[in-house]
């Protein structure tokens, strides 16, 4: 690992690893100690924090060193462009993977087959719950250290994208931004059914998994302007968006919401490779459409010649542009 850090981390970058233990803020269901996160400290006064999760089978130091060591088209690396950013790359706990004969691997949650998501989908719940609690606690720690929530970015790659997106949707308040790469949204089909945006939807009143109708609001996906207008006019607390968020929260034993949470105002970036052999491109498109249906402002980038990774330097440029747009220059 030292060789990897030496070859990828920009000279002068300060990195460290600290044990992150879920405390009262994270409120874990079980005893919950995560491995050391890989942390890249800012070289100028700390003004914002970016938290990114690795993919299944990887770890924070490996993914983090590779990511921050990647050049943009200008030849600069992200820590050089954003010198006041603190980068946090947590490492997933080892969980037994059913598909690998229960061999323990670093994964945020267990999953049997993302292409057949209704099969053994219950395997995802415990990991999603613990990961969500951990991330919420990590966000609150940054807030306690003086960083406003509006200057905290969450995201990840592959399963890290899936887990962090789910955790974001279960958060209450607006964040600075979200960055997802080659990922998907767990239980997206249920959210589509509640919103009435499922491609299989045929005006079936029973499609709502809660078994109730929410009048014309769920008939068609709303535009961003219509959703903003609803907020301005003080729309009632019932509706498909509230039900969809409540479903995701209740699925991991979080309380329901009674109004649209402010986290829906978080700007999001999603990038996906058209040649992705591990997480199919249409799953990324589905995640994009669900976020749009919930009212997010989504920047979407598809990369024709990219597989299961991030596009260098194009996507790194796009992420840099997105971060500059939502947080301001570094």
PDB file of C-alpha atoms in Angstrom:
ATOM      1  CA  UNK A   1       0.000   0.000   0.000  1.00  0.00           C
ATOM      2  CA  UNK A   2       2.874   2.403   0.714  1.00  0.00           C
ATOM      3  CA  UNK A   3       4.116   1.947  -2.861  1.00  0.00           C
ATOM      4  CA  UNK A   4       0.626   2.697  -4.168  1.00  0.00           C
ATOM      5  CA  UNK A   5       0.368   5.869  -2.084  1.00  0.00           C
ATOM      6  CA  UNK A   6       3.806   7.032  -3.133  1.00  0.00           C
ATOM      7  CA  UNK A   7       3.000   6.610  -6.812  1.00  0.00           C
ATOM      8  CA  UNK A   8      -0.463   8.201  -6.814  1.00  0.00           C
ATOM      9  CA  UNK A   9      -0.843  10.796  -4.052  1.00  0.00           C
ATOM     10  CA  UNK A  10       0.265  14.311  -5.083  1.00  0.00           C
ATOM     11  CA  UNK A  11       3.524  15.439  -3.404  1.00  0.00           C
ATOM     12  CA  UNK A  12       2.918  17.306  -0.163  1.00  0.00           C
ATOM     13  CA  UNK A  13      -0.529  15.766   0.386  1.00  0.00           C
ATOM     14  CA  UNK A  14      -1.226  14.947   4.028  1.00  0.00           C
ATOM     15  CA  UNK A  15      -2.968  11.607   4.522  1.00  0.00           C
ATOM     16  CA  UNK A  16      -3.910   9.614   7.579  1.00  0.00           C
ATOM     17  CA  UNK A  17      -5.993   6.730   8.834  1.00  0.00           C
ATOM     18  CA  UNK A  18      -8.178   6.910  11.898  1.00  0.00           C
ATOM     19  CA  UNK A  19     -10.395   4.318  13.519  1.00  0.00           C
ATOM     20  CA  UNK A  20     -13.988   5.389  12.959  1.00  0.00           C
ATOM     21  CA  UNK A  21     -16.263   4.002  15.609  1.00  0.00           C
ATOM     22  CA  UNK A  22     -19.987   4.517  15.325  1.00  0.00           C
ATOM     23  CA  UNK A  23     -21.052   6.383  18.440  1.00  0.00           C
ATOM     24  CA  UNK A  24     -24.322   7.942  19.608  1.00  0.00           C
ATOM     25  CA  UNK A  25     -24.603  10.024  16.442  1.00  0.00           C
ATOM     26  CA  UNK A  26     -24.556   6.938  14.264  1.00  0.00           C
ATOM     27  CA  UNK A  27     -26.849   4.941  16.586  1.00  0.00           C
ATOM     28  CA  UNK A  28     -25.838   1.498  15.272  1.00  0.00           C
ATOM     29  CA  UNK A  29     -28.123  -1.445  15.735  1.00  0.00           C
ATOM     30  CA  UNK A  30     -25.189  -3.644  16.698  1.00  0.00           C
ATOM     31  CA  UNK A  31     -21.626  -3.045  17.878  1.00  0.00           C
ATOM     32  CA  UNK A  32     -20.195  -1.351  14.835  1.00  0.00           C
ATOM     33  CA  UNK A  33     -16.506  -0.545  14.373  1.00  0.00           C
ATOM     34  CA  UNK A  34     -15.357   0.171  10.826  1.00  0.00           C
ATOM     35  CA  UNK A  35     -11.777  -0.141   9.545  1.00  0.00           C
ATOM     36  CA  UNK A  36      -9.570   2.898   9.143  1.00  0.00           C
ATOM     37  CA  UNK A  37     -10.781   5.414   6.564  1.00  0.00           C
ATOM     38  CA  UNK A  38      -8.235   6.856   4.183  1.00  0.00           C
ATOM     39  CA  UNK A  39      -8.178  10.623   4.774  1.00  0.00           C
ATOM     40  CA  UNK A  40      -6.585  13.287   2.599  1.00  0.00           C
ATOM     41  CA  UNK A  41      -6.275  16.457   4.639  1.00  0.00           C
ATOM     42  CA  UNK A  42      -6.622  19.932   3.125  1.00  0.00           C
ATOM     43  CA  UNK A  43      -3.441  21.946   2.623  1.00  0.00           C
ATOM     44  CA  UNK A  44      -5.275  25.268   3.096  1.00  0.00           C
ATOM     45  CA  UNK A  45      -7.946  26.086   5.731  1.00  0.00           C
ATOM     46  CA  UNK A  46     -10.620  23.373   5.689  1.00  0.00           C
ATOM     47  CA  UNK A  47     -13.825  24.614   4.023  1.00  0.00           C
ATOM     48  CA  UNK A  48     -15.544  21.462   2.760  1.00  0.00           C
ATOM     49  CA  UNK A  49     -15.495  17.670   3.003  1.00  0.00           C
ATOM     50  CA  UNK A  50     -15.960  15.004   0.323  1.00  0.00           C
ATOM     51  CA  UNK A  51     -16.842  11.439   1.420  1.00  0.00           C
ATOM     52  CA  UNK A  52     -16.573   8.697  -1.239  1.00  0.00           C
ATOM     53  CA  UNK A  53     -17.202   4.955  -0.881  1.00  0.00           C
ATOM     54  CA  UNK A  54     -15.243   2.235  -2.702  1.00  0.00           C
ATOM     55  CA  UNK A  55     -16.725  -0.652  -4.660  1.00  0.00           C
ATOM     56  CA  UNK A  56     -17.335  -4.194  -3.466  1.00  0.00           C
ATOM     57  CA  UNK A  57     -14.138  -6.057  -2.594  1.00  0.00           C
ATOM     58  CA  UNK A  58     -11.954  -2.943  -2.503  1.00  0.00           C
ATOM     59  CA  UNK A  59     -11.065  -0.670   0.428  1.00  0.00           C
ATOM     60  CA  UNK A  60     -10.704   2.996   1.284  1.00  0.00           C
ATOM     61  CA  UNK A  61      -6.903   3.375   0.915  1.00  0.00           C
ATOM     62  CA  UNK A  62      -6.777   1.564  -2.445  1.00  0.00           C
ATOM     63  CA  UNK A  63      -9.734   3.373  -4.011  1.00  0.00           C
ATOM     64  CA  UNK A  64      -8.848   6.716  -2.438  1.00  0.00           C
ATOM     65  CA  UNK A  65      -5.212   6.701  -3.536  1.00  0.00           C
ATOM     66  CA  UNK A  66      -6.200   5.790  -7.097  1.00  0.00           C
ATOM     67  CA  UNK A  67      -8.956   8.390  -7.268  1.00  0.00           C
ATOM     68  CA  UNK A  68      -7.061  11.387  -5.924  1.00  0.00           C
ATOM     69  CA  UNK A  69      -3.979  10.333  -7.902  1.00  0.00           C
ATOM     70  CA  UNK A  70      -5.837  10.621 -11.215  1.00  0.00           C
ATOM     71  CA  UNK A  71      -5.087  13.572 -13.466  1.00  0.00           C
ATOM     72  CA  UNK A  72      -7.609  15.890 -15.007  1.00  0.00           C
ATOM     73  CA  UNK A  73      -7.062  17.021 -18.594  1.00  0.00           C
ATOM     74  CA  UNK A  74      -5.035  19.953 -17.223  1.00  0.00           C
ATOM     75  CA  UNK A  75      -2.585  17.556 -15.570  1.00  0.00           C
ATOM     76  CA  UNK A  76      -3.745  18.570 -12.098  1.00  0.00           C
ATOM     77  CA  UNK A  77      -5.167  16.148  -9.537  1.00  0.00           C
ATOM     78  CA  UNK A  78      -8.346  16.860  -7.578  1.00  0.00           C
ATOM     79  CA  UNK A  79      -6.600  17.686  -4.250  1.00  0.00           C
ATOM     80  CA  UNK A  80      -4.562  20.284  -6.139  1.00  0.00           C
ATOM     81  CA  UNK A  81      -7.718  21.819  -7.629  1.00  0.00           C
ATOM     82  CA  UNK A  82      -9.526  21.730  -4.269  1.00  0.00           C
ATOM     83  CA  UNK A  83      -6.800  22.383  -1.680  1.00  0.00           C
ATOM     84  CA  UNK A  84      -9.308  23.266   1.073  1.00  0.00           C
ATOM     85  CA  UNK A  85     -11.190  19.966   0.744  1.00  0.00           C
ATOM     86  CA  UNK A  86     -10.887  17.101   3.200  1.00  0.00           C
ATOM     87  CA  UNK A  87     -11.314  13.799   1.355  1.00  0.00           C
ATOM     88  CA  UNK A  88     -12.602  10.823   3.362  1.00  0.00           C
ATOM     89  CA  UNK A  89     -12.578   7.297   1.904  1.00  0.00           C
ATOM     90  CA  UNK A  90     -14.135   4.880   4.430  1.00  0.00           C
ATOM     91  CA  UNK A  91     -13.568   1.126   4.220  1.00  0.00           C
ATOM     92  CA  UNK A  92     -16.500  -1.280   4.377  1.00  0.00           C
ATOM     93  CA  UNK A  93     -16.680  -3.897   7.079  1.00  0.00           C
ATOM     94  CA  UNK A  94     -16.099  -7.474   5.996  1.00  0.00           C
ATOM     95  CA  UNK A  95     -19.451  -9.170   5.424  1.00  0.00           C
ATOM     96  CA  UNK A  96     -20.136 -12.698   4.313  1.00  0.00           C
ATOM     97  CA  UNK A  97     -21.007 -12.778   0.600  1.00  0.00           C
ATOM     98  CA  UNK A  98     -23.674 -15.377  -0.122  1.00  0.00           C
ATOM     99  CA  UNK A  99     -22.761 -15.557  -3.802  1.00  0.00           C
ATOM    100  CA  UNK A 100     -19.150 -16.388  -2.838  1.00  0.00           C
ATOM    101  CA  UNK A 101     -20.136 -19.235  -0.500  1.00  0.00           C
ATOM    102  CA  UNK A 102     -20.252 -16.836   2.467  1.00  0.00           C
ATOM    103  CA  UNK A 103     -16.611 -15.829   2.216  1.00  0.00           C
ATOM    104  CA  UNK A 104     -16.117 -12.519   4.097  1.00  0.00           C
ATOM    105  CA  UNK A 105     -15.236  -9.608   1.806  1.00  0.00           C
ATOM    106  CA  UNK A 106     -15.275  -5.844   2.130  1.00  0.00           C
ATOM    107  CA  UNK A 107     -18.766  -4.854   1.026  1.00  0.00           C
ATOM    108  CA  UNK A 108     -21.242  -2.221   2.143  1.00  0.00           C
ATOM    109  CA  UNK A 109     -24.123  -4.695   1.941  1.00  0.00           C
ATOM    110  CA  UNK A 110     -24.605  -8.191   0.644  1.00  0.00           C
ATOM    111  CA  UNK A 111     -26.318  -8.691  -2.708  1.00  0.00           C
ATOM    112  CA  UNK A 112     -26.933 -11.858  -4.672  1.00  0.00           C
ATOM    113  CA  UNK A 113     -27.616 -10.564  -8.187  1.00  0.00           C
ATOM    114  CA  UNK A 114     -28.196  -6.899  -9.045  1.00  0.00           C
ATOM    115  CA  UNK A 115     -29.578  -7.936 -12.445  1.00  0.00           C
ATOM    116  CA  UNK A 116     -32.272  -9.982 -10.684  1.00  0.00           C
ATOM    117  CA  UNK A 117     -32.837  -7.620  -7.799  1.00  0.00           C
ATOM    118  CA  UNK A 118     -36.033  -9.225  -6.511  1.00  0.00           C
ATOM    119  CA  UNK A 119     -34.159 -12.473  -5.748  1.00  0.00           C
ATOM    120  CA  UNK A 120     -32.898 -12.618  -2.162  1.00  0.00           C
ATOM    121  CA  UNK A 121     -33.073  -8.832  -1.969  1.00  0.00           C
ATOM    122  CA  UNK A 122     -33.522  -9.076   1.797  1.00  0.00           C
ATOM    123  CA  UNK A 123     -29.747  -9.696   1.972  1.00  0.00           C
ATOM    124  CA  UNK A 124     -29.192  -5.980   1.370  1.00  0.00           C
ATOM    125  CA  UNK A 125     -31.095  -4.617   4.356  1.00  0.00           C
ATOM    126  CA  UNK A 126     -28.667  -5.079   7.266  1.00  0.00           C
ATOM    127  CA  UNK A 127     -25.693  -3.680   5.381  1.00  0.00           C
ATOM    128  CA  UNK A 128     -27.661  -0.727   4.011  1.00  0.00           C
ATOM    129  CA  UNK A 129     -28.867   0.048   7.519  1.00  0.00           C
ATOM    130  CA  UNK A 130     -25.392  -0.051   9.073  1.00  0.00           C
ATOM    131  CA  UNK A 131     -23.742   1.835   6.213  1.00  0.00           C
ATOM    132  CA  UNK A 132     -26.420   4.528   6.315  1.00  0.00           C
ATOM    133  CA  UNK A 133     -25.972   4.938  10.058  1.00  0.00           C
ATOM    134  CA  UNK A 134     -22.197   5.119   9.678  1.00  0.00           C
ATOM    135  CA  UNK A 135     -22.358   7.746   6.916  1.00  0.00           C
ATOM    136  CA  UNK A 136     -24.906   9.874   8.769  1.00  0.00           C
ATOM    137  CA  UNK A 137     -22.664   9.773  11.831  1.00  0.00           C
ATOM    138  CA  UNK A 138     -19.633  10.728   9.740  1.00  0.00           C
ATOM    139  CA  UNK A 139     -21.540  13.692   8.281  1.00  0.00           C
ATOM    140  CA  UNK A 140     -22.538  14.846  11.758  1.00  0.00           C
ATOM    141  CA  UNK A 141     -18.922  14.602  12.934  1.00  0.00           C
ATOM    142  CA  UNK A 142     -17.888  16.940  10.122  1.00  0.00           C
ATOM    143  CA  UNK A 143     -20.696  19.337  11.085  1.00  0.00           C
ATOM    144  CA  UNK A 144     -19.503  19.284  14.700  1.00  0.00           C
ATOM    145  CA  UNK A 145     -16.021  20.137  13.367  1.00  0.00           C
ATOM    146  CA  UNK A 146     -17.431  23.293  11.800  1.00  0.00           C
ATOM    147  CA  UNK A 147     -18.230  22.239   8.213  1.00  0.00           C
ATOM    148  CA  UNK A 148     -21.782  23.196   7.131  1.00  0.00           C
ATOM    149  CA  UNK A 149     -23.867  20.382   5.640  1.00  0.00           C
ATOM    150  CA  UNK A 150     -24.135  22.432   2.450  1.00  0.00           C
ATOM    151  CA  UNK A 151     -20.370  21.989   2.041  1.00  0.00           C
ATOM    152  CA  UNK A 152     -20.316  18.209   2.495  1.00  0.00           C
ATOM    153  CA  UNK A 153     -20.393  15.983  -0.600  1.00  0.00           C
ATOM    154  CA  UNK A 154     -21.289  12.294  -0.506  1.00  0.00           C
ATOM    155  CA  UNK A 155     -20.824   9.649  -3.183  1.00  0.00           C
ATOM    156  CA  UNK A 156     -19.042   6.551  -4.368  1.00  0.00           C
ATOM    157  CA  UNK A 157     -18.199   4.032  -7.070  1.00  0.00           C
ATOM    158  CA  UNK A 158     -20.209   0.907  -7.966  1.00  0.00           C
ATOM    159  CA  UNK A 159     -21.616  -0.627  -4.756  1.00  0.00           C
ATOM    160  CA  UNK A 160     -20.237   2.422  -2.955  1.00  0.00           C
ATOM    161  CA  UNK A 161     -22.450   4.527  -5.216  1.00  0.00           C
ATOM    162  CA  UNK A 162     -25.457   2.328  -4.411  1.00  0.00           C
ATOM    163  CA  UNK A 163     -24.893   2.452  -0.654  1.00  0.00           C
ATOM    164  CA  UNK A 164     -24.135   6.185  -0.497  1.00  0.00           C
ATOM    165  CA  UNK A 165     -27.121   7.065  -2.694  1.00  0.00           C
ATOM    166  CA  UNK A 166     -29.422   5.069  -0.430  1.00  0.00           C
ATOM    167  CA  UNK A 167     -27.885   6.748   2.644  1.00  0.00           C
ATOM    168  CA  UNK A 168     -28.347  10.192   1.094  1.00  0.00           C
ATOM    169  CA  UNK A 169     -32.028   9.513   0.401  1.00  0.00           C
ATOM    170  CA  UNK A 170     -32.485   8.593   4.070  1.00  0.00           C
ATOM    171  CA  UNK A 171     -30.868  11.814   5.287  1.00  0.00           C
ATOM    172  CA  UNK A 172     -33.040  14.762   6.320  1.00  0.00           C
ATOM    173  CA  UNK A 173     -31.134  17.886   5.346  1.00  0.00           C
ATOM    174  CA  UNK A 174     -29.609  19.315   2.180  1.00  0.00           C
ATOM    175  CA  UNK A 175     -26.017  18.364   1.431  1.00  0.00           C
ATOM    176  CA  UNK A 176     -23.529  20.162  -0.771  1.00  0.00           C
ATOM    177  CA  UNK A 177     -23.682  17.541  -3.496  1.00  0.00           C
ATOM    178  CA  UNK A 178     -23.690  13.903  -4.489  1.00  0.00           C
ATOM    179  CA  UNK A 179     -21.239  12.160  -6.876  1.00  0.00           C
ATOM    180  CA  UNK A 180     -22.029   8.640  -8.146  1.00  0.00           C
ATOM    181  CA  UNK A 181     -19.998   6.557 -10.599  1.00  0.00           C
ATOM    182  CA  UNK A 182     -21.106   3.303 -12.295  1.00  0.00           C
ATOM    183  CA  UNK A 183     -23.722   2.576  -9.647  1.00  0.00           C
ATOM    184  CA  UNK A 184     -27.372   1.825  -9.081  1.00  0.00           C
ATOM    185  CA  UNK A 185     -30.080   2.468  -6.499  1.00  0.00           C
ATOM    186  CA  UNK A 186     -31.176  -0.497  -4.344  1.00  0.00           C
ATOM    187  CA  UNK A 187     -34.955  -1.007  -4.343  1.00  0.00           C
ATOM    188  CA  UNK A 188     -35.353   1.467  -7.206  1.00  0.00           C
ATOM    189  CA  UNK A 189     -38.245  -0.533  -8.704  1.00  0.00           C
ATOM    190  CA  UNK A 190     -40.304   0.004  -5.564  1.00  0.00           C
ATOM    191  CA  UNK A 191     -39.641   3.736  -5.704  1.00  0.00           C
ATOM    192  CA  UNK A 192     -40.645   3.823  -9.392  1.00  0.00           C
ATOM    193  CA  UNK A 193     -43.869   2.015  -8.556  1.00  0.00           C
ATOM    194  CA  UNK A 194     -44.700   4.493  -5.799  1.00  0.00           C
ATOM    195  CA  UNK A 195     -43.886   7.504  -7.986  1.00  0.00           C
ATOM    196  CA  UNK A 196     -45.782   6.017 -10.906  1.00  0.00           C
ATOM    197  CA  UNK A 197     -42.724   6.279 -13.147  1.00  0.00           C
ATOM    198  CA  UNK A 198     -42.030   2.572 -13.690  1.00  0.00           C
ATOM    199  CA  UNK A 199     -41.603   1.613 -17.368  1.00  0.00           C
ATOM    200  CA  UNK A 200     -43.965  -1.289 -16.662  1.00  0.00           C
ATOM    201  CA  UNK A 201     -46.629   0.999 -15.210  1.00  0.00           C
ATOM    202  CA  UNK A 202     -50.005   0.647 -16.940  1.00  0.00           C
ATOM    203  CA  UNK A 203     -52.215   2.926 -14.836  1.00  0.00           C
ATOM    204  CA  UNK A 204     -52.726   0.102 -12.377  1.00  0.00           C
ATOM    205  CA  UNK A 205     -54.042   1.575  -9.129  1.00  0.00           C
ATOM    206  CA  UNK A 206     -52.639  -1.388  -7.224  1.00  0.00           C
ATOM    207  CA  UNK A 207     -49.075  -0.618  -8.340  1.00  0.00           C
ATOM    208  CA  UNK A 208     -48.519   1.470  -5.183  1.00  0.00           C
ATOM    209  CA  UNK A 209     -46.812  -0.899  -2.753  1.00  0.00           C
ATOM    210  CA  UNK A 210     -48.583   0.927   0.073  1.00  0.00           C
ATOM    211  CA  UNK A 211     -51.937   0.033  -1.490  1.00  0.00           C
ATOM    212  CA  UNK A 212     -53.248   3.595  -1.615  1.00  0.00           C
ATOM    213  CA  UNK A 213     -53.774   6.242  -4.260  1.00  0.00           C
ATOM    214  CA  UNK A 214     -52.254   9.716  -4.011  1.00  0.00           C
ATOM    215  CA  UNK A 215     -54.504  11.371  -6.641  1.00  0.00           C
ATOM    216  CA  UNK A 216     -53.116  12.913  -9.796  1.00  0.00           C
ATOM    217  CA  UNK A 217     -49.663  13.726  -8.400  1.00  0.00           C
ATOM    218  CA  UNK A 218     -48.336  10.260  -9.193  1.00  0.00           C
ATOM    219  CA  UNK A 219     -49.808   9.958 -12.682  1.00  0.00           C
ATOM    220  CA  UNK A 220     -46.701  11.205 -14.458  1.00  0.00           C
ATOM    221  CA  UNK A 221     -43.202  12.133 -13.283  1.00  0.00           C
ATOM    222  CA  UNK A 222     -43.050  15.810 -12.378  1.00  0.00           C
ATOM    223  CA  UNK A 223     -40.627  18.255 -13.858  1.00  0.00           C
ATOM    224  CA  UNK A 224     -38.159  20.037 -11.589  1.00  0.00           C
ATOM    225  CA  UNK A 225     -40.155  23.253 -12.047  1.00  0.00           C
ATOM    226  CA  UNK A 226     -43.395  21.615 -10.947  1.00  0.00           C
ATOM    227  CA  UNK A 227     -41.714  20.173  -7.857  1.00  0.00           C
ATOM    228  CA  UNK A 228     -40.248  23.583  -6.950  1.00  0.00           C
ATOM    229  CA  UNK A 229     -43.699  25.147  -7.400  1.00  0.00           C
ATOM    230  CA  UNK A 230     -45.172  22.594  -4.991  1.00  0.00           C
ATOM    231  CA  UNK A 231     -42.635  23.633  -2.359  1.00  0.00           C
ATOM    232  CA  UNK A 232     -43.406  27.318  -2.895  1.00  0.00           C
ATOM    233  CA  UNK A 233     -47.154  26.787  -2.573  1.00  0.00           C
ATOM    234  CA  UNK A 234     -46.835  24.700   0.592  1.00  0.00           C
ATOM    235  CA  UNK A 235     -48.096  21.426  -0.872  1.00  0.00           C
ATOM    236  CA  UNK A 236     -49.600  18.987   1.639  1.00  0.00           C
ATOM    237  CA  UNK A 237     -47.433  16.399   3.298  1.00  0.00           C
ATOM    238  CA  UNK A 238     -49.010  13.379   1.569  1.00  0.00           C
ATOM    239  CA  UNK A 239     -47.845  12.339  -1.868  1.00  0.00           C
ATOM    240  CA  UNK A 240     -45.783   9.812  -3.804  1.00  0.00           C
ATOM    241  CA  UNK A 241     -42.436  11.489  -3.056  1.00  0.00           C
ATOM    242  CA  UNK A 242     -43.048  11.369   0.696  1.00  0.00           C
ATOM    243  CA  UNK A 243     -44.217   7.759   0.414  1.00  0.00           C
ATOM    244  CA  UNK A 244     -41.171   6.771  -1.656  1.00  0.00           C
ATOM    245  CA  UNK A 245     -38.705   8.276   0.820  1.00  0.00           C
ATOM    246  CA  UNK A 246     -40.654   6.752   3.712  1.00  0.00           C
ATOM    247  CA  UNK A 247     -40.446   3.334   2.064  1.00  0.00           C
ATOM    248  CA  UNK A 248     -36.658   3.534   1.740  1.00  0.00           C
ATOM    249  CA  UNK A 249     -36.354   4.667   5.363  1.00  0.00           C
ATOM    250  CA  UNK A 250     -38.731   2.084   6.819  1.00  0.00           C
ATOM    251  CA  UNK A 251     -36.952  -0.618   4.843  1.00  0.00           C
ATOM    252  CA  UNK A 252     -33.893  -0.067   7.086  1.00  0.00           C
ATOM    253  CA  UNK A 253     -35.906   0.658  10.261  1.00  0.00           C
ATOM    254  CA  UNK A 254     -35.659   4.454  10.028  1.00  0.00           C
ATOM    255  CA  UNK A 255     -38.770   6.525  10.880  1.00  0.00           C
ATOM    256  CA  UNK A 256     -41.087   7.751   8.136  1.00  0.00           C
ATOM    257  CA  UNK A 257     -40.984  11.329   6.944  1.00  0.00           C
ATOM    258  CA  UNK A 258     -44.048  13.571   7.011  1.00  0.00           C
ATOM    259  CA  UNK A 259     -42.915  16.064   4.406  1.00  0.00           C
ATOM    260  CA  UNK A 260     -40.384  16.195   1.599  1.00  0.00           C
ATOM    261  CA  UNK A 261     -36.942  16.240   3.234  1.00  0.00           C
ATOM    262  CA  UNK A 262     -34.534  19.045   2.359  1.00  0.00           C
ATOM    263  CA  UNK A 263     -32.001  16.482   1.100  1.00  0.00           C
ATOM    264  CA  UNK A 264     -34.041  16.393  -2.126  1.00  0.00           C
ATOM    265  CA  UNK A 265     -32.521  19.812  -2.895  1.00  0.00           C
ATOM    266  CA  UNK A 266     -29.007  18.294  -3.059  1.00  0.00           C
ATOM    267  CA  UNK A 267     -27.449  18.616  -6.555  1.00  0.00           C
ATOM    268  CA  UNK A 268     -26.244  15.292  -7.945  1.00  0.00           C
ATOM    269  CA  UNK A 269     -23.737  14.076 -10.532  1.00  0.00           C
ATOM    270  CA  UNK A 270     -24.026  10.569 -12.014  1.00  0.00           C
ATOM    271  CA  UNK A 271     -21.594   9.067 -14.522  1.00  0.00           C
ATOM    272  CA  UNK A 272     -21.765   5.605 -16.104  1.00  0.00           C
ATOM    273  CA  UNK A 273     -19.927   3.624 -18.753  1.00  0.00           C
ATOM    274  CA  UNK A 274     -22.008   2.311 -21.633  1.00  0.00           C
ATOM    275  CA  UNK A 275     -19.796  -0.803 -21.745  1.00  0.00           C
ATOM    276  CA  UNK A 276     -20.103  -1.516 -18.005  1.00  0.00           C
ATOM    277  CA  UNK A 277     -20.167  -5.295 -17.652  1.00  0.00           C
ATOM    278  CA  UNK A 278     -20.762  -5.362 -13.879  1.00  0.00           C
ATOM    279  CA  UNK A 279     -23.449  -2.728 -13.379  1.00  0.00           C
ATOM    280  CA  UNK A 280     -25.439  -2.412 -16.577  1.00  0.00           C
ATOM    281  CA  UNK A 281     -25.829   1.053 -18.088  1.00  0.00           C
ATOM    282  CA  UNK A 282     -29.603   0.958 -17.790  1.00  0.00           C
ATOM    283  CA  UNK A 283     -29.294   0.582 -14.004  1.00  0.00           C
ATOM    284  CA  UNK A 284     -27.433   3.882 -13.919  1.00  0.00           C
ATOM    285  CA  UNK A 285     -30.137   5.421 -16.091  1.00  0.00           C
ATOM    286  CA  UNK A 286     -32.762   4.058 -13.715  1.00  0.00           C
ATOM    287  CA  UNK A 287     -31.016   5.678 -10.742  1.00  0.00           C
ATOM    288  CA  UNK A 288     -30.877   8.958 -12.656  1.00  0.00           C
ATOM    289  CA  UNK A 289     -34.588   8.784 -13.489  1.00  0.00           C
ATOM    290  CA  UNK A 290     -35.533   7.976  -9.889  1.00  0.00           C
ATOM    291  CA  UNK A 291     -33.548  10.948  -8.586  1.00  0.00           C
ATOM    292  CA  UNK A 292     -35.175  13.164 -11.213  1.00  0.00           C
ATOM    293  CA  UNK A 293     -38.593  11.840 -10.182  1.00  0.00           C
ATOM    294  CA  UNK A 294     -37.844  12.715  -6.565  1.00  0.00           C
ATOM    295  CA  UNK A 295     -36.970  16.268  -7.570  1.00  0.00           C
ATOM    296  CA  UNK A 296     -33.184  16.202  -7.619  1.00  0.00           C
ATOM    297  CA  UNK A 297     -31.196  18.392  -9.999  1.00  0.00           C
ATOM    298  CA  UNK A 298     -29.127  15.697 -11.744  1.00  0.00           C
ATOM    299  CA  UNK A 299     -26.088  16.146 -13.970  1.00  0.00           C
ATOM    300  CA  UNK A 300     -25.865  12.933 -16.027  1.00  0.00           C
ATOM    301  CA  UNK A 301     -22.903  11.786 -18.102  1.00  0.00           C
ATOM    302  CA  UNK A 302     -22.767   8.573 -20.134  1.00  0.00           C
ATOM    303  CA  UNK A 303     -19.425   7.444 -21.596  1.00  0.00           C
ATOM    304  CA  UNK A 304     -19.640   5.358 -24.757  1.00  0.00           C
ATOM    305  CA  UNK A 305     -16.248   3.642 -24.526  1.00  0.00           C
ATOM    306  CA  UNK A 306     -16.116   3.115 -20.756  1.00  0.00           C
ATOM    307  CA  UNK A 307     -16.567  -0.096 -18.770  1.00  0.00           C
ATOM    308  CA  UNK A 308     -16.869  -0.446 -15.006  1.00  0.00           C
ATOM    309  CA  UNK A 309     -14.722   2.441 -13.778  1.00  0.00           C
ATOM    310  CA  UNK A 310     -14.490   6.210 -14.162  1.00  0.00           C
ATOM    311  CA  UNK A 311     -13.478   7.836 -17.425  1.00  0.00           C
ATOM    312  CA  UNK A 312     -10.013   9.413 -17.376  1.00  0.00           C
ATOM    313  CA  UNK A 313      -9.694  12.324 -17.825  1.00  0.00           C
ATOM    314  CA  UNK A 314     -13.217  13.136 -19.050  1.00  0.00           C
ATOM    315  CA  UNK A 315     -15.197  12.083 -15.986  1.00  0.00           C
ATOM    316  CA  UNK A 316     -12.625  13.499 -13.580  1.00  0.00           C
ATOM    317  CA  UNK A 317     -12.980  16.800 -15.456  1.00  0.00           C
ATOM    318  CA  UNK A 318     -16.759  16.575 -15.191  1.00  0.00           C
ATOM    319  CA  UNK A 319     -16.601  15.829 -11.460  1.00  0.00           C
ATOM    320  CA  UNK A 320     -14.218  18.759 -10.984  1.00  0.00           C
ATOM    321  CA  UNK A 321     -16.606  21.042 -12.876  1.00  0.00           C
ATOM    322  CA  UNK A 322     -19.563  19.756 -10.858  1.00  0.00           C
ATOM    323  CA  UNK A 323     -17.793  20.295  -7.522  1.00  0.00           C
ATOM    324  CA  UNK A 324     -16.731  23.793  -8.555  1.00  0.00           C
ATOM    325  CA  UNK A 325     -20.318  24.561  -9.511  1.00  0.00           C
ATOM    326  CA  UNK A 326     -21.904  23.385  -6.262  1.00  0.00           C
ATOM    327  CA  UNK A 327     -19.155  24.321  -3.795  1.00  0.00           C
ATOM    328  CA  UNK A 328     -17.254  27.095  -5.530  1.00  0.00           C
ATOM    329  CA  UNK A 329     -13.552  27.104  -6.435  1.00  0.00           C
ATOM    330  CA  UNK A 330     -11.222  25.234  -4.077  1.00  0.00           C
TER     331      UNK A 330
END
